Amino acid sequence: IQEEEAFDTHALLVLTMDEIQAREESTLASMEERLAQYGDVDSVYQVHTDRETSAKIDKLRREISTFEQATLSLPHMRAAAVESLKDAIEDGTVKALRAAIKSAKLAKLTGIDDDTDGVWALDLLRDAALELKTAERRKRVTEAHKDLIAKRNKCFIRTDPLGQ
């Protein structure tokens, strides 16, 4: 199975946890740099600036604040998600893999890659997604096999009483 197919995208960038954290740090730094381009943000409100500029500054401040709060809560969520991914891969069932992948997405272990217009994901999440596709394929084959056996048994079992 192609890795890209498992994520329903045309380009997949696989990252380690350290690379994800470095990427987030650079995103935060670029947001702070954009905010610094407006000069002394506290004095912007004292000087009469247009509404559009002050709205941009407020929005950027909110984004930075939200991002910083997320970086405080994400490590615990990510540790739990990584553990559930490992357990689900070991278990190999569709239900466990889907739940683990959902928790990994909530922990932001995957996202949109702006450079390639594809998706980036943690290496362990990629492995879990590939395992999920394999488990789904196994499940379909097993169900098809059960249907064939049921049809075969139906064909060779007498359903009409004898003598009629």
PDB file of N, CA and C in Angstrom, residues 58-95:
ATOM      1  N   ASP A  58      -4.440  42.218  16.817  1.00  0.00           N
ATOM      2  CA  ASP A  58      -5.232  41.453  17.793  1.00  0.00           C
ATOM      3  C   ASP A  58      -5.342  39.988  17.386  1.00  0.00           C
ATOM      4  N   LYS A  59      -5.595  39.762  16.120  1.00  0.00           N
ATOM      5  CA  LYS A  59      -5.713  38.390  15.624  1.00  0.00           C
ATOM      6  C   LYS A  59      -4.401  37.636  15.805  1.00  0.00           C
ATOM      7  N   LEU A  60      -3.307  38.279  15.484  1.00  0.00           N
ATOM      8  CA  LEU A  60      -1.993  37.653  15.620  1.00  0.00           C
ATOM      9  C   LEU A  60      -1.669  37.354  17.078  1.00  0.00           C
ATOM     10  N   ARG A  61      -2.038  38.270  17.955  1.00  0.00           N
ATOM     11  CA  ARG A  61      -1.828  38.037  19.392  1.00  0.00           C
ATOM     12  C   ARG A  61      -2.635  36.837  19.875  1.00  0.00           C
ATOM     13  N   ARG A  62      -3.877  36.749  19.436  1.00  0.00           N
ATOM     14  CA  ARG A  62      -4.725  35.617  19.827  1.00  0.00           C
ATOM     15  C   ARG A  62      -4.146  34.306  19.300  1.00  0.00           C
ATOM     16  N   GLU A  63      -3.674  34.317  18.052  1.00  0.00           N
ATOM     17  CA  GLU A  63      -3.090  33.110  17.471  1.00  0.00           C
ATOM     18  C   GLU A  63      -1.857  32.666  18.256  1.00  0.00           C
ATOM     19  N   ILE A  64      -1.013  33.626  18.621  1.00  0.00           N
ATOM     20  CA  ILE A  64       0.192  33.305  19.389  1.00  0.00           C
ATOM     21  C   ILE A  64      -0.186  32.755  20.756  1.00  0.00           C
ATOM     22  N   SER A  65      -1.167  33.376  21.398  1.00  0.00           N
ATOM     23  CA  SER A  65      -1.610  32.921  22.713  1.00  0.00           C
ATOM     24  C   SER A  65      -2.181  31.507  22.642  1.00  0.00           C
ATOM     25  N   THR A  66      -3.007  31.253  21.659  1.00  0.00           N
ATOM     26  CA  THR A  66      -3.589  29.922  21.479  1.00  0.00           C
ATOM     27  C   THR A  66      -2.503  28.888  21.187  1.00  0.00           C
ATOM     28  N   PHE A  67      -1.559  29.256  20.357  1.00  0.00           N
ATOM     29  CA  PHE A  67      -0.466  28.358  19.995  1.00  0.00           C
ATOM     30  C   PHE A  67       0.384  28.023  21.218  1.00  0.00           C
ATOM     31  N   GLU A  68       0.677  29.035  22.036  1.00  0.00           N
ATOM     32  CA  GLU A  68       1.480  28.801  23.240  1.00  0.00           C
ATOM     33  C   GLU A  68       0.731  27.919  24.236  1.00  0.00           C
ATOM     34  N   GLN A  69      -0.566  28.124  24.379  1.00  0.00           N
ATOM     35  CA  GLN A  69      -1.352  27.274  25.274  1.00  0.00           C
ATOM     36  C   GLN A  69      -1.378  25.835  24.779  1.00  0.00           C
ATOM     37  N   ALA A  70      -1.469  25.674  23.475  1.00  0.00           N
ATOM     38  CA  ALA A  70      -1.478  24.326  22.904  1.00  0.00           C
ATOM     39  C   ALA A  70      -0.139  23.630  23.125  1.00  0.00           C
ATOM     40  N   THR A  71       0.955  24.377  23.034  1.00  0.00           N
ATOM     41  CA  THR A  71       2.260  23.744  23.234  1.00  0.00           C
ATOM     42  C   THR A  71       2.449  23.295  24.679  1.00  0.00           C
ATOM     43  N   LEU A  72       1.690  23.870  25.604  1.00  0.00           N
ATOM     44  CA  LEU A  72       1.768  23.424  26.990  1.00  0.00           C
ATOM     45  C   LEU A  72       0.973  22.146  27.224  1.00  0.00           C
ATOM     46  N   SER A  73      -0.167  22.012  26.567  1.00  0.00           N
ATOM     47  CA  SER A  73      -1.015  20.844  26.793  1.00  0.00           C
ATOM     48  C   SER A  73      -0.721  19.681  25.848  1.00  0.00           C
ATOM     49  N   LEU A  74      -0.125  19.955  24.703  1.00  0.00           N
ATOM     50  CA  LEU A  74       0.092  18.904  23.717  1.00  0.00           C
ATOM     51  C   LEU A  74       1.059  17.793  24.142  1.00  0.00           C
ATOM     52  N   PRO A  75       2.139  18.055  24.871  1.00  0.00           N
ATOM     53  CA  PRO A  75       3.049  16.947  25.192  1.00  0.00           C
ATOM     54  C   PRO A  75       2.380  15.778  25.919  1.00  0.00           C
ATOM     55  N   HIS A  76       1.469  16.061  26.838  1.00  0.00           N
ATOM     56  CA  HIS A  76       0.776  14.986  27.547  1.00  0.00           C
ATOM     57  C   HIS A  76      -0.145  14.221  26.596  1.00  0.00           C
ATOM     58  N   MET A  77      -0.866  14.978  25.772  1.00  0.00           N
ATOM     59  CA  MET A  77      -1.766  14.340  24.807  1.00  0.00           C
ATOM     60  C   MET A  77      -0.980  13.506  23.810  1.00  0.00           C
ATOM     61  N   ARG A  78       0.148  14.024  23.376  1.00  0.00           N
ATOM     62  CA  ARG A  78       0.959  13.306  22.394  1.00  0.00           C
ATOM     63  C   ARG A  78       1.557  12.032  22.974  1.00  0.00           C
ATOM     64  N   ALA A  79       1.998  12.099  24.220  1.00  0.00           N
ATOM     65  CA  ALA A  79       2.557  10.893  24.852  1.00  0.00           C
ATOM     66  C   ALA A  79       1.490   9.802  24.939  1.00  0.00           C
ATOM     67  N   ALA A  80       0.283  10.194  25.318  1.00  0.00           N
ATOM     68  CA  ALA A  80      -0.811   9.228  25.395  1.00  0.00           C
ATOM     69  C   ALA A  80      -1.166   8.692  24.011  1.00  0.00           C
ATOM     70  N   ALA A  81      -1.160   9.563  23.016  1.00  0.00           N
ATOM     71  CA  ALA A  81      -1.490   9.141  21.654  1.00  0.00           C
ATOM     72  C   ALA A  81      -0.440   8.184  21.093  1.00  0.00           C
ATOM     73  N   VAL A  82       0.824   8.459  21.381  1.00  0.00           N
ATOM     74  CA  VAL A  82       1.898   7.573  20.910  1.00  0.00           C
ATOM     75  C   VAL A  82       1.758   6.193  21.549  1.00  0.00           C
ATOM     76  N   GLU A  83       1.440   6.160  22.831  1.00  0.00           N
ATOM     77  CA  GLU A  83       1.238   4.875  23.507  1.00  0.00           C
ATOM     78  C   GLU A  83       0.058   4.117  22.911  1.00  0.00           C
ATOM     79  N   SER A  84      -1.041   4.837  22.652  1.00  0.00           N
ATOM     80  CA  SER A  84      -2.204   4.162  22.070  1.00  0.00           C
ATOM     81  C   SER A  84      -1.919   3.688  20.646  1.00  0.00           C
ATOM     82  N   LEU A  85      -1.102   4.440  19.905  1.00  0.00           N
ATOM     83  CA  LEU A  85      -0.712   3.993  18.562  1.00  0.00           C
ATOM     84  C   LEU A  85       0.108   2.707  18.635  1.00  0.00           C
ATOM     85  N   LYS A  86       1.046   2.663  19.561  1.00  0.00           N
ATOM     86  CA  LYS A  86       1.868   1.454  19.709  1.00  0.00           C
ATOM     87  C   LYS A  86       1.004   0.257  20.085  1.00  0.00           C
ATOM     88  N   ASP A  87       0.092   0.458  21.036  1.00  0.00           N
ATOM     89  CA  ASP A  87      -0.788  -0.634  21.461  1.00  0.00           C
ATOM     90  C   ASP A  87      -1.700  -1.090  20.325  1.00  0.00           C
ATOM     91  N   ALA A  88      -2.215  -0.141  19.564  1.00  0.00           N
ATOM     92  CA  ALA A  88      -3.120  -0.481  18.469  1.00  0.00           C
ATOM     93  C   ALA A  88      -2.393  -1.224  17.349  1.00  0.00           C
ATOM     94  N   ILE A  89      -1.173  -0.821  17.059  1.00  0.00           N
ATOM     95  CA  ILE A  89      -0.400  -1.522  16.034  1.00  0.00           C
ATOM     96  C   ILE A  89      -0.134  -2.955  16.486  1.00  0.00           C
ATOM     97  N   GLU A  90       0.166  -3.107  17.758  1.00  0.00           N
ATOM     98  CA  GLU A  90       0.406  -4.443  18.303  1.00  0.00           C
ATOM     99  C   GLU A  90      -0.874  -5.275  18.258  1.00  0.00           C
ATOM    100  N   ASP A  91      -2.022  -4.647  18.572  1.00  0.00           N
ATOM    101  CA  ASP A  91      -3.309  -5.337  18.561  1.00  0.00           C
ATOM    102  C   ASP A  91      -3.728  -5.681  17.131  1.00  0.00           C
ATOM    103  N   GLY A  92      -3.645  -4.701  16.231  1.00  0.00           N
ATOM    104  CA  GLY A  92      -3.910  -4.926  14.818  1.00  0.00           C
ATOM    105  C   GLY A  92      -5.373  -4.951  14.419  1.00  0.00           C
ATOM    106  N   THR A  93      -6.300  -4.639  15.333  1.00  0.00           N
ATOM    107  CA  THR A  93      -7.714  -4.640  14.972  1.00  0.00           C
ATOM    108  C   THR A  93      -8.117  -3.272  14.433  1.00  0.00           C
ATOM    109  N   VAL A  94      -9.126  -3.284  13.597  1.00  0.00           N
ATOM    110  CA  VAL A  94      -9.580  -2.056  12.939  1.00  0.00           C
ATOM    111  C   VAL A  94     -10.071  -1.045  13.974  1.00  0.00           C
ATOM    112  N   LYS A  95     -10.853  -1.521  14.938  1.00  0.00           N
ATOM    113  CA  LYS A  95     -11.428  -0.624  15.939  1.00  0.00           C
ATOM    114  C   LYS A  95     -10.340   0.064  16.757  1.00  0.00           C
TER     115      LYS A  95
END
